CSV table of C-alpha atoms in Angstrom, one decimal:
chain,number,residue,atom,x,y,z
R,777,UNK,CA,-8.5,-8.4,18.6
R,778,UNK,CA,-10.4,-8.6,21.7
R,779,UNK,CA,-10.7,-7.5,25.1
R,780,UNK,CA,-13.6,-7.2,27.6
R,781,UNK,CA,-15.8,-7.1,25.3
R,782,UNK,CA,-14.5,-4.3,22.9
R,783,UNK,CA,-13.5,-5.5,19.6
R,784,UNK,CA,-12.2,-4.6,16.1
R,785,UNK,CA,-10.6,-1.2,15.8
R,786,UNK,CA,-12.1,0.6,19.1
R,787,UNK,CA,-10.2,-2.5,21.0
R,788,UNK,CA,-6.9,-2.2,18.9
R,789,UNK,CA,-7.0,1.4,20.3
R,790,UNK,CA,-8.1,0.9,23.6
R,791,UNK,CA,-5.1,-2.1,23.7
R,792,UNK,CA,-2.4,0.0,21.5
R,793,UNK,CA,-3.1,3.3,24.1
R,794,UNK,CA,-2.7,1.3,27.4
R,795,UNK,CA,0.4,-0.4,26.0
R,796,UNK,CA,1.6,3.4,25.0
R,797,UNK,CA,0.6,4.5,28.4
R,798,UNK,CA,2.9,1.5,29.8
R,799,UNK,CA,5.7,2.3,27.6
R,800,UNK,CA,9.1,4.8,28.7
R,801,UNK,CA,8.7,6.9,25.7
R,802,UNK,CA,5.9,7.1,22.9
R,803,UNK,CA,7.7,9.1,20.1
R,804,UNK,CA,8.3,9.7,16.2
R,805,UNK,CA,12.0,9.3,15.9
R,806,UNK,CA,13.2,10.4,11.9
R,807,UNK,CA,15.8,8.1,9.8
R,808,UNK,CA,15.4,5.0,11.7
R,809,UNK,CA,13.8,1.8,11.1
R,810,UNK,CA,10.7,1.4,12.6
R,811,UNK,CA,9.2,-1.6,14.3
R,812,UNK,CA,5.8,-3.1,14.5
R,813,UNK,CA,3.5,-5.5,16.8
R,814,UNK,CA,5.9,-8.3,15.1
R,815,UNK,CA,8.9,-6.7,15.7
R,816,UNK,CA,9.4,-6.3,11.7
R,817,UNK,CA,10.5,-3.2,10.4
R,818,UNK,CA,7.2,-1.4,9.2
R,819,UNK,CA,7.7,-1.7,5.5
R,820,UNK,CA,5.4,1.1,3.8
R,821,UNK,CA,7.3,3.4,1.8
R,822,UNK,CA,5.8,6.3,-1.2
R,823,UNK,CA,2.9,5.9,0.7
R,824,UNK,CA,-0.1,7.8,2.7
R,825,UNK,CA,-1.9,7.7,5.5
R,826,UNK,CA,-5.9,7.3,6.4
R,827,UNK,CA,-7.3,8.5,9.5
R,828,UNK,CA,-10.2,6.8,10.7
R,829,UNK,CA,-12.5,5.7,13.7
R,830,UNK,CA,-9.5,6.5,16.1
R,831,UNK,CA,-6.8,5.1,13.9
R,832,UNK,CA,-4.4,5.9,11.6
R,833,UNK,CA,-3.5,3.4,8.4
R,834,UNK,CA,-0.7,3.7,6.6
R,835,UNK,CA,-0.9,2.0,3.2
R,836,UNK,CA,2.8,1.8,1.2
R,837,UNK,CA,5.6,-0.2,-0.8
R,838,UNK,CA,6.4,-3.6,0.8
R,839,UNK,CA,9.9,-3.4,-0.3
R,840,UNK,CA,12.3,-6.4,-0.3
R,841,UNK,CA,16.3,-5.9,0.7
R,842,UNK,CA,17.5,-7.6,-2.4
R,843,UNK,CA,15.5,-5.9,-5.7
R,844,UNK,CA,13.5,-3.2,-7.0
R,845,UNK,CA,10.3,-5.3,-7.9
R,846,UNK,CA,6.7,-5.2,-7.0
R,847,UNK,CA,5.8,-7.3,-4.0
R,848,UNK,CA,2.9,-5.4,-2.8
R,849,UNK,CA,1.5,-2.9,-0.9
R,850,UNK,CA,1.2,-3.2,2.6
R,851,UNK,CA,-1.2,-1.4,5.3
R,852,UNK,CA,-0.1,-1.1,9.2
R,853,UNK,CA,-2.7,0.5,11.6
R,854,UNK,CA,-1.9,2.6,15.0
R,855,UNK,CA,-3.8,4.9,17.3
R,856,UNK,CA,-0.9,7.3,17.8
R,857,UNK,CA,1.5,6.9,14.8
R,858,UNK,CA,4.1,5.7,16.8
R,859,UNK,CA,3.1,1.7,17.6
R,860,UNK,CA,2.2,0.0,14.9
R,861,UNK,CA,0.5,-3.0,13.8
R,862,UNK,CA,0.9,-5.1,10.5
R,863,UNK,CA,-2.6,-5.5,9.1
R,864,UNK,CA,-2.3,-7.2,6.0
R,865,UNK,CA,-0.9,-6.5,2.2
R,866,UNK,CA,-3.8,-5.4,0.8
R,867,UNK,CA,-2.7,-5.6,-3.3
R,868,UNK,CA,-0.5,-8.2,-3.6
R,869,UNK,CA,1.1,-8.9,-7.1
R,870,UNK,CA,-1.3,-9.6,-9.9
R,871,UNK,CA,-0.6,-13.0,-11.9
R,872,UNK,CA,-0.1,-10.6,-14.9
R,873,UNK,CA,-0.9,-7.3,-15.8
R,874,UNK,CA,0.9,-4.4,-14.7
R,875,UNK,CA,1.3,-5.3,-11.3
R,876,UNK,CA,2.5,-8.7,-12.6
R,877,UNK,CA,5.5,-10.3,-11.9
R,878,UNK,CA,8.7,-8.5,-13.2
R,879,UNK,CA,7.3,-5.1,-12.8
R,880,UNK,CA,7.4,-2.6,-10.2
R,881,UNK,CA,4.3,-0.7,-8.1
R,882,UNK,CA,5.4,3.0,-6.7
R,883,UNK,CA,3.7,5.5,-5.3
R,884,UNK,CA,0.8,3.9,-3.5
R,885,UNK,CA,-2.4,6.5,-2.3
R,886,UNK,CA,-5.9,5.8,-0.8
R,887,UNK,CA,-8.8,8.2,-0.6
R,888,UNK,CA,-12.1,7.2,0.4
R,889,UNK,CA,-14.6,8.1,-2.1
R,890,UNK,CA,-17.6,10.1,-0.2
R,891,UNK,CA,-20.2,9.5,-3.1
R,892,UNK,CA,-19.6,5.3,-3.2
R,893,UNK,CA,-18.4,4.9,0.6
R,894,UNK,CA,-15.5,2.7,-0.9
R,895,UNK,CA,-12.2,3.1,-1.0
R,896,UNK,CA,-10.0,3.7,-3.7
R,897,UNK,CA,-6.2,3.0,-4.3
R,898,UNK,CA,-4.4,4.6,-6.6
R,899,UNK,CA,-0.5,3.3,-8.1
R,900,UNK,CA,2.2,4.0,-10.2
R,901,UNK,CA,2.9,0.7,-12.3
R,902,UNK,CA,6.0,0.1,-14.7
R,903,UNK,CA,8.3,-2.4,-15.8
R,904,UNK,CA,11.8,-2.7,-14.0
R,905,UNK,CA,13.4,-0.3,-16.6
R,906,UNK,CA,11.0,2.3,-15.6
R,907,UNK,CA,9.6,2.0,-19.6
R,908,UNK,CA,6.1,1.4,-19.7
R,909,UNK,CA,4.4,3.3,-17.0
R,910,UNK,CA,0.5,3.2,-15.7
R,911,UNK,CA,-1.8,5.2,-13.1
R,912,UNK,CA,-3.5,1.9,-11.9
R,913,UNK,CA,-6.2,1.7,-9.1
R,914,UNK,CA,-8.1,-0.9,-7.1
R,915,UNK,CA,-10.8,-0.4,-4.8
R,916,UNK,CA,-11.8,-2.4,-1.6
R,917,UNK,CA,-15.0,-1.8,0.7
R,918,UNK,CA,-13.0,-2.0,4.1
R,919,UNK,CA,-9.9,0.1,4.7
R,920,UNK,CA,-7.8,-3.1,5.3
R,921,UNK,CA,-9.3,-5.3,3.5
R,922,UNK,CA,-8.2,-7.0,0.1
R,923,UNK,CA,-8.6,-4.5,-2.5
R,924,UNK,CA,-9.7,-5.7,-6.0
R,925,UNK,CA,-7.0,-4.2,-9.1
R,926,UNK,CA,-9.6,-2.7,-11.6
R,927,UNK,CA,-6.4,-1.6,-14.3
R,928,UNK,CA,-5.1,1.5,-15.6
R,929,UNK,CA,-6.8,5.1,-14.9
R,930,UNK,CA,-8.5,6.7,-17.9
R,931,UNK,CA,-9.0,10.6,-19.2
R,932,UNK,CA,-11.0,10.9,-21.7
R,933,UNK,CA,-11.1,7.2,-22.5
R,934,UNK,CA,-7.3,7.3,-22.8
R,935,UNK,CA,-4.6,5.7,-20.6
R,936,UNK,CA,-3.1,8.0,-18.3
R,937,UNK,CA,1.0,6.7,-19.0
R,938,UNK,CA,2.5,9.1,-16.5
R,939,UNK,CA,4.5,8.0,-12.9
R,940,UNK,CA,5.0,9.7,-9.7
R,941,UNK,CA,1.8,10.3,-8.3
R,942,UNK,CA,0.2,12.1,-5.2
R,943,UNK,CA,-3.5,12.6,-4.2
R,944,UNK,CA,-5.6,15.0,-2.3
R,945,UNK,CA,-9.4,15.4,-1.2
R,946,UNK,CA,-10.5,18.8,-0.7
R,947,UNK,CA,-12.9,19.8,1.9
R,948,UNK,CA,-16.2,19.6,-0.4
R,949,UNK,CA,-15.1,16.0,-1.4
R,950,UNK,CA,-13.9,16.9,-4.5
R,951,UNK,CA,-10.6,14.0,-5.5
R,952,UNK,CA,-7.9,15.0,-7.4
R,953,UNK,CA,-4.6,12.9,-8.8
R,954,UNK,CA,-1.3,14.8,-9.0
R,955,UNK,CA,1.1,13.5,-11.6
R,956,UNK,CA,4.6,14.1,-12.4
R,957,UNK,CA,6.0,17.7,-13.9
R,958,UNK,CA,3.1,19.3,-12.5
R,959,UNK,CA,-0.5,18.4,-14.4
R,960,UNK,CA,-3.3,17.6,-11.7
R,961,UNK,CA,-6.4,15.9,-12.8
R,962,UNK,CA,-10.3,16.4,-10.7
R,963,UNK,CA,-11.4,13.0,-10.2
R,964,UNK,CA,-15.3,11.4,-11.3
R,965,UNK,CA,-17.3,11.5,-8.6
R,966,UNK,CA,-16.7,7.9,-8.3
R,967,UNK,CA,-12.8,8.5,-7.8
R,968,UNK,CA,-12.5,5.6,-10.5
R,969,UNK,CA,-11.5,8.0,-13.5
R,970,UNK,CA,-10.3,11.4,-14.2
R,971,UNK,CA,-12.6,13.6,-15.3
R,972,UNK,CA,-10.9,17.5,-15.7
R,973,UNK,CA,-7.4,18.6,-16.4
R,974,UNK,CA,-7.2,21.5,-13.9
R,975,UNK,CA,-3.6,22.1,-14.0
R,976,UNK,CA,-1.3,21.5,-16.5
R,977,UNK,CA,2.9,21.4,-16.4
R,978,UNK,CA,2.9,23.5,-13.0
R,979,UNK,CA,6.1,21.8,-11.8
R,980,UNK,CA,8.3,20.7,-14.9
R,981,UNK,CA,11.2,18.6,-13.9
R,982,UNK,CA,9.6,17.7,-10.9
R,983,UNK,CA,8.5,14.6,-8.9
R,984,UNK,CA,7.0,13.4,-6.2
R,985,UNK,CA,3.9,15.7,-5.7
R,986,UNK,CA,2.0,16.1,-2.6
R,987,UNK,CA,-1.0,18.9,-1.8
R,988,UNK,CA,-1.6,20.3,1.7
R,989,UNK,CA,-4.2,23.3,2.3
R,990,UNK,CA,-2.7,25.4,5.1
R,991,UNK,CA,-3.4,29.0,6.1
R,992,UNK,CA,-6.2,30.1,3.5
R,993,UNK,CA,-4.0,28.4,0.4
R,994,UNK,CA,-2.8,25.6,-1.1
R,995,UNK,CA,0.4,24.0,-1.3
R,996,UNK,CA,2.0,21.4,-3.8
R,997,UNK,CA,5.3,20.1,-2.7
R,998,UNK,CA,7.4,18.7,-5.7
R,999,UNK,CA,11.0,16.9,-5.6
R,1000,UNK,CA,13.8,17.2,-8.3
R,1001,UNK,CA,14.5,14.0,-10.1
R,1002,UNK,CA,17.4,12.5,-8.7
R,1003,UNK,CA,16.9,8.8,-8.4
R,1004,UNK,CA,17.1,7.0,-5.4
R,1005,UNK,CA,19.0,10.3,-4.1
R,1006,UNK,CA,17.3,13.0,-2.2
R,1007,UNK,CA,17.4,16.5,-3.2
R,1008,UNK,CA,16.5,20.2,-1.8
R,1009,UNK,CA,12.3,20.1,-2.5
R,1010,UNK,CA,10.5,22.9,-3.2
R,1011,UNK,CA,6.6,24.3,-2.9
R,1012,UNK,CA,4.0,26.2,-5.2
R,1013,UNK,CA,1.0,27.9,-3.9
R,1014,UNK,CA,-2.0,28.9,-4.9
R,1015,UNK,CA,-5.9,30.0,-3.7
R,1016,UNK,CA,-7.5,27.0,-5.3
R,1017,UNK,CA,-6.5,23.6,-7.2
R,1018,UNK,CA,-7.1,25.0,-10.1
R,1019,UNK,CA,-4.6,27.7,-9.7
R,1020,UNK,CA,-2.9,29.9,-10.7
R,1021,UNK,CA,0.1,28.1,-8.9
R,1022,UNK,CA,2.8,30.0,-7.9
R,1023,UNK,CA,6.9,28.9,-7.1
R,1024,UNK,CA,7.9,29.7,-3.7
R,1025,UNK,CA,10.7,28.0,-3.4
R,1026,UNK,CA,12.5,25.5,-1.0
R,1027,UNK,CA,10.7,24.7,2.2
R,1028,UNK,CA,13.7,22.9,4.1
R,1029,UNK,CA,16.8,24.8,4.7
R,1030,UNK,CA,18.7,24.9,1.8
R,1031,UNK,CA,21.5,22.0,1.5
R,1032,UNK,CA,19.7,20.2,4.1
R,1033,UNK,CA,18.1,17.9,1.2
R,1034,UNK,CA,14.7,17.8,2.8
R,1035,UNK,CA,16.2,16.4,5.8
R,1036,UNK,CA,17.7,14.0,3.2
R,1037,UNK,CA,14.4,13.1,2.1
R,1038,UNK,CA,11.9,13.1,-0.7
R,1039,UNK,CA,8.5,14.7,0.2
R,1040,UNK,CA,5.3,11.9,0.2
R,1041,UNK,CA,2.3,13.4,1.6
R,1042,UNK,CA,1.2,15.5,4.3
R,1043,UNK,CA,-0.9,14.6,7.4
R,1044,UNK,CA,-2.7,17.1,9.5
R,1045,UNK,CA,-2.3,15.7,13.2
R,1046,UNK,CA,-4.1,16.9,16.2
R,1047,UNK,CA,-2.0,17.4,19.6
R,1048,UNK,CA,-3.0,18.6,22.6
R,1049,UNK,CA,-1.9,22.1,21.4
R,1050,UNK,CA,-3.7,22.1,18.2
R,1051,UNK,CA,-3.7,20.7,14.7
R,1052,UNK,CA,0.1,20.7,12.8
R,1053,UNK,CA,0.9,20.0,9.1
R,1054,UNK,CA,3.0,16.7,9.1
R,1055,UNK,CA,5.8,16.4,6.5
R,1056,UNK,CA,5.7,12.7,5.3
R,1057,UNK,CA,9.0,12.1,3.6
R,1058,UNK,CA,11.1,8.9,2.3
R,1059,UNK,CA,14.9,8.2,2.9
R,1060,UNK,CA,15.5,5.3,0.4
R,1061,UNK,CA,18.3,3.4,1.2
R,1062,UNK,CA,19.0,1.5,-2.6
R,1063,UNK,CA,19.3,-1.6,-2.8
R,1064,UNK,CA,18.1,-2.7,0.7
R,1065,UNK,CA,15.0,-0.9,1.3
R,1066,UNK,CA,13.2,-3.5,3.4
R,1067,UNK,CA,15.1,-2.8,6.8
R,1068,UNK,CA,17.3,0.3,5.8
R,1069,UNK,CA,15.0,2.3,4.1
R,1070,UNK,CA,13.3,4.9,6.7
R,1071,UNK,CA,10.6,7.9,7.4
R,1072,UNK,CA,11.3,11.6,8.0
R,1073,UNK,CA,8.1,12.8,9.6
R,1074,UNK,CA,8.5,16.6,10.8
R,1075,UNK,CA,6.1,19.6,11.4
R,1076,UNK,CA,5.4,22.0,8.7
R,1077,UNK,CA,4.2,25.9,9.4
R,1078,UNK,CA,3.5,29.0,7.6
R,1079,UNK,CA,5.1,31.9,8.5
R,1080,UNK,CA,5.2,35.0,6.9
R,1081,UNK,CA,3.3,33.6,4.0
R,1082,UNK,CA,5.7,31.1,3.2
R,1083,UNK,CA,5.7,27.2,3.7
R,1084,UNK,CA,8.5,25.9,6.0
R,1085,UNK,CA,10.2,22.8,7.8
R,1086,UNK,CA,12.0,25.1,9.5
R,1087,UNK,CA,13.8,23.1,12.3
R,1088,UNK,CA,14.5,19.2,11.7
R,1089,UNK,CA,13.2,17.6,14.9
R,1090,UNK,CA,15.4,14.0,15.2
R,1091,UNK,CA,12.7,13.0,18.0
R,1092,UNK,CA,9.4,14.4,19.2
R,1093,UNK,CA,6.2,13.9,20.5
R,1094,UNK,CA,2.8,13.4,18.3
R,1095,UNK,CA,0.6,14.2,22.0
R,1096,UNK,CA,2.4,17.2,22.0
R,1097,UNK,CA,3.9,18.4,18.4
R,1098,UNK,CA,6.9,19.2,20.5
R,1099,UNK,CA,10.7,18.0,20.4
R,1100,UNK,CA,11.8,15.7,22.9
R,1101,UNK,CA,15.1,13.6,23.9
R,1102,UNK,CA,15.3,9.9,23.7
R,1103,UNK,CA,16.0,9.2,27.4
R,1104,UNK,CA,18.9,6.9,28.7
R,1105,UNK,CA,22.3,5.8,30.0
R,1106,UNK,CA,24.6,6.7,27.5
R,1107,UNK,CA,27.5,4.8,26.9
R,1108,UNK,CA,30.5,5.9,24.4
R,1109,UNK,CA,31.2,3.0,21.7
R,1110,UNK,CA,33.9,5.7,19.2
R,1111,UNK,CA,33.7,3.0,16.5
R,1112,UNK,CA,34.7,4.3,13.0
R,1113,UNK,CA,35.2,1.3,9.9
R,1114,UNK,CA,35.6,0.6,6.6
R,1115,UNK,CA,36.8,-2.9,6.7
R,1116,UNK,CA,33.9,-5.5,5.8
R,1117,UNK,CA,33.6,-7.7,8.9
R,1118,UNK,CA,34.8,-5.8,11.8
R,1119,UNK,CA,32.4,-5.1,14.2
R,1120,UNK,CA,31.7,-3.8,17.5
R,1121,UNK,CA,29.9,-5.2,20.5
R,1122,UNK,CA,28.3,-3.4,23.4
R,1123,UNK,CA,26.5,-5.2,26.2
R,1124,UNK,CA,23.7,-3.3,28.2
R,1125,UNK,CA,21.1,-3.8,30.3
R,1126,UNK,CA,17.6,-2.5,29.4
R,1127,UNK,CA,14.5,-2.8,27.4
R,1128,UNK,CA,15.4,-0.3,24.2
R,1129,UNK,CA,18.2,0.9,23.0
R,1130,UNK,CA,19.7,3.5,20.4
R,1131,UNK,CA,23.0,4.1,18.5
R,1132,UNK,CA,24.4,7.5,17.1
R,1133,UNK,CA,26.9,8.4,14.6
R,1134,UNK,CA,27.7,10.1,11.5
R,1135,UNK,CA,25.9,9.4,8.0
R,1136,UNK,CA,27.2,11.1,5.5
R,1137,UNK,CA,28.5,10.5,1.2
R,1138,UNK,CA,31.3,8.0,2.6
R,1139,UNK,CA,29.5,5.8,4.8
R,1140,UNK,CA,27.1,2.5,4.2
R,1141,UNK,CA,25.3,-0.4,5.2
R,1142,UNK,CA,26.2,-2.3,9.2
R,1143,UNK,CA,23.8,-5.0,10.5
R,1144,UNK,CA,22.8,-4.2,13.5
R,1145,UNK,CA,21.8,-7.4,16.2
R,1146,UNK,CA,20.6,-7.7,19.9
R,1147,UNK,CA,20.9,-10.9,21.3
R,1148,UNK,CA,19.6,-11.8,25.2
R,1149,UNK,CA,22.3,-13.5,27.3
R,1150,UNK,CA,20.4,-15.9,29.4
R,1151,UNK,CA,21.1,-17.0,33.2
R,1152,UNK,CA,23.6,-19.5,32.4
R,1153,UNK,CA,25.5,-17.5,29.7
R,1154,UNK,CA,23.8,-18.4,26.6
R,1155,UNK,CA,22.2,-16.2,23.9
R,1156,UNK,CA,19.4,-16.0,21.5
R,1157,UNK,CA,18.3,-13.1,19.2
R,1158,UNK,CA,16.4,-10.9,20.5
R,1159,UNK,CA,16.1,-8.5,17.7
R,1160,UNK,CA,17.7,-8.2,13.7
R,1161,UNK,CA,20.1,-8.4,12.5
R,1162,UNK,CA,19.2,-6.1,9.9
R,1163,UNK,CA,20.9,-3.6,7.4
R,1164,UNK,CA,21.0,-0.1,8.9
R,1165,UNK,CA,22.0,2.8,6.8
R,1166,UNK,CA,25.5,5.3,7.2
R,1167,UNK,CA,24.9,6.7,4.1
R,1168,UNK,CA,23.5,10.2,3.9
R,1169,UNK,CA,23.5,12.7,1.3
R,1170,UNK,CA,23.4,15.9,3.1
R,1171,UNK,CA,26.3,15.4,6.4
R,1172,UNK,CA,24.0,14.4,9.7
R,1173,UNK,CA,25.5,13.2,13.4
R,1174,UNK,CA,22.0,11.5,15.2
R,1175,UNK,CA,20.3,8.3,15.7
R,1176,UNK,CA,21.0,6.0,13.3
R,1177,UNK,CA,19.0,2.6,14.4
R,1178,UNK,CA,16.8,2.6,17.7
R,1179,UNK,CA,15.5,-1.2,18.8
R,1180,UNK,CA,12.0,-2.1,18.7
R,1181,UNK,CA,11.2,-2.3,23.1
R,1182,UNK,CA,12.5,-5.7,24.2
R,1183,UNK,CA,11.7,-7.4,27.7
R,1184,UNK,CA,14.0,-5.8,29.9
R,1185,UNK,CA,17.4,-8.1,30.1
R,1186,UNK,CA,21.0,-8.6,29.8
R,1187,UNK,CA,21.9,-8.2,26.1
R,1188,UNK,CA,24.6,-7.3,23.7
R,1189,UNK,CA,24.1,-5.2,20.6
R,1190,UNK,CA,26.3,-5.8,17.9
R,1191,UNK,CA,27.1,-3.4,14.5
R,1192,UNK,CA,28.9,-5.2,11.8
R,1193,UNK,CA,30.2,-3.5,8.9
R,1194,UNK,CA,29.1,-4.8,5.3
R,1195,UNK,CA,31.4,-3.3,3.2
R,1196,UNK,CA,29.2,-2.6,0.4
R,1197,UNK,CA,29.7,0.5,-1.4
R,1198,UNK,CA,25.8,1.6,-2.0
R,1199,UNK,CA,26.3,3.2,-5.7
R,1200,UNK,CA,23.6,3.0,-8.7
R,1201,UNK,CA,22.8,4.5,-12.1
R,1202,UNK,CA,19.6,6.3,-13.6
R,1203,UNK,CA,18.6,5.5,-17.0
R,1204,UNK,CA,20.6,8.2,-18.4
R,1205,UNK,CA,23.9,6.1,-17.0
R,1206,UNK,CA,24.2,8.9,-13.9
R,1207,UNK,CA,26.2,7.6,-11.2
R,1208,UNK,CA,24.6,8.3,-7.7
R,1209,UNK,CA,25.5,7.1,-3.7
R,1210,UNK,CA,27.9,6.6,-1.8
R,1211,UNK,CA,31.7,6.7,-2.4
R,1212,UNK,CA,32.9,4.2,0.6
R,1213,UNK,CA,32.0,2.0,3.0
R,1214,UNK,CA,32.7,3.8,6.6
R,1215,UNK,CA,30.0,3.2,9.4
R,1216,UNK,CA,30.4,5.2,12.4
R,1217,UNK,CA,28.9,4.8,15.9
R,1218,UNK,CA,29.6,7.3,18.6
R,1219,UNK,CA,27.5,6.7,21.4
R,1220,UNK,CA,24.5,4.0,22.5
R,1221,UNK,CA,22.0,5.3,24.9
R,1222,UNK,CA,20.5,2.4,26.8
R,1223,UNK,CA,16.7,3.1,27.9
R,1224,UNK,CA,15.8,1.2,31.2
């Protein structure tokens, strides 16, 4: 990308900050799909993120709406982590192997190796039945660029058959690998192996690890295993990596379920009022992940000694690390349905626009359209339809889809209810989702 003579990433940010200096609003909104320079969802879930030269990369899961399968890992770029645009997918599926076809890729981390300049990518690889797992890597020279899959991780010349993964680079460079239940391994100095078992079974029964260092200490966030379901997360601390590691608990307010969301990574982030801990969290929407499947990004503190996501922001500011409203006319819809096909439509006049309502163990999947009305009364889509999410865990009234921004027009947005009943079982034959169909839309706030 080009412009006046500025080119590769200092010109995407010089382009991406005038267009957020242009824009109404340049915020991180939780639970709703997200939109990049396409106006695609940004597909990147059980990711990370990589900040460098002025930009931040998210790497994660390229999901697909219809099955759990691997179809690579994408990587989406933005100055601001707010506007995003689609770089590439940097692993696609192998012809064979473990990242073959008919197997699944989880989990996906990148940490640039200071010792080898390259970059390193790191993967939890399994068959569909969740069976034969592998801690892959790949490594690539660029950020972006196409990274090459090397095969399964080794310690001590042995396979390392575990799942769930994390990573973390400490401040003297040293590279570590979190695994499942709590064992964390130190890195080579290469990053392409695992050289020490420094912790061991810190966490059993949990998932999902991620490490931040805040305050003087370290903390490893875990999640219960609950399949595609969230759950209340918890933290351990400690003065170093290698311990000792201690439980402090839940870090969300209890019954919240994380903001019904299971923890991913943190991300320090600089605003103009300092550096803030970023909670990086998943809400999986099974089985259509592609367009319903969203981020919970929040600020994490540490008061009193302890680690806390205190307050759930909906919608806040990354310049300022402060809450702030989605501004617009708002216009009452009071929409409530079970029945698969019924549908409400709203016409406004704007450039963005946002719908509220309920989520909570008796709702599911809408699709949610804009079409542009034209001069002489004809219409064309504009944006969607895709599958947007009533389904929460944990009871929550806020924004449930807000549009990517749209030339400012006559338009009408439409919800349609699905019908589908969102329900799946672990391997143990558990039942988990929803019990009903019921979407719910109370209000649209139209942005001008």
């Amino acid at each position: 990308m080009l412009f006046d003579g500025v080119d590769g990433a200092a010109g995407e940010v010089f382009l991406l900050s005038r267009r957020v200096a242009m824009s109404q609003q340049s915020l991180i909104i939780s639970g709703v799909p997200w939109f990049d320079d396409r106006g695609r969802t940004v597909n990147a879930h059980g990711g990370c993120i990589v900040e460098e030269r002025g930009l931040y990369y998210l790497f994660g899961e390229y999901k697909t709406d219809e099955e759990n399968r691997f179809a690579g890992f994408s990587c989406y770029s933005s100055p601001d982590l707010v506007y995003w645009t689609f770089r590439r997918i940097v692993l696609p599926q192998q012809k064979n192997g473990p990242t073959g076809p008919g197997r699944i890729g989880e989990r996906v981390k990148v940490m640039r190796c200071p010792a080898t300049g390259r970059y390193v990518m790191y993967m939890h690889a399994d068959d569909l039945e969740y069976c034969d797992p592998y801690i892959c890597y790949a490594v690539c020279d660029t950020i972006d660029g196409d990274y090459e899959f090397r095969g399964p991780l080794t310690f001590r010349s042995e396979l390392i058959r575990r799942w769930d993964l994390g990573v973390f680079q400490d401040d003297d460079g040293a590279g570590y690998l979190l695994v499942h239940e709590g064992d964390i391994y130190r890195l080579a100095a290469d990053y392409q192996s695992a050289e020490e078992l420094v912790g061991e079974g810190i966490a059993l029964g949990g998932e999902a690890p991620a490490v931040a260092k805040l305050g003087g200490r370290y903390w490893m966030l875990f999640s219960g295993k609950t399949s595609w379901d969230c759950n209340d997360n918890y933290c351990l601390s400690a003065p170093s990596m290698r311990g000792p590691w201690t439980y402090q608990g839940l870090f969300a307010p209890e019954g919240t379920m994380t903001c019904n969301s299971q923890t991913l990574y943190v991300l320090p982030v600089h605003t103009e009022h300092g550096e803030i801990a970023m909670y990086m969290g998943d809400r999986w929407s099974y089985p259509h992940q592609a367009s319903a499947a969203t981020y919970v990004w929040q600020r994490l503190s540490v008061n009193h000694g302890r680690l806390r996501l205190a307050e759930y922001l909906p919608v806040w500011s990354p310049v300022s690390g402060e809450a702030e409203p989605f501004e617009g006319r708002r216009i009452a819809v009071g929409f409530r349905s079970d029945r698969a096909g019924e549908s409400v439509s709203v016409p406004f006049h704007g450039s963005r626009v946002a719908l509220t309502g309920r989520a909570d163990q008796w709702g599911s999947y809408a699709r949610v359209g804009i079409r542009g009305i034209g001069p002489g009364g004809e219409s064309a889509m504009a944006a969607g339809p895709i599958f947007v999410s009533w389904y929460a865990k944990s009871p929550d009234s806020g924004y449930r889809y807000v549009s990517p921004e749209l030339p400012e027009d006559d338009c009408v947005l439409t919800v349609t209810v699905t019908g589908e009943v969102p329900q799946w079982t672990d391997k143990s034959g558990q039942r988990f989702g929803s019990v009903g169909s019921m979407v719910d839309v109370d209000e649209v706030i139209v942005a001008q």
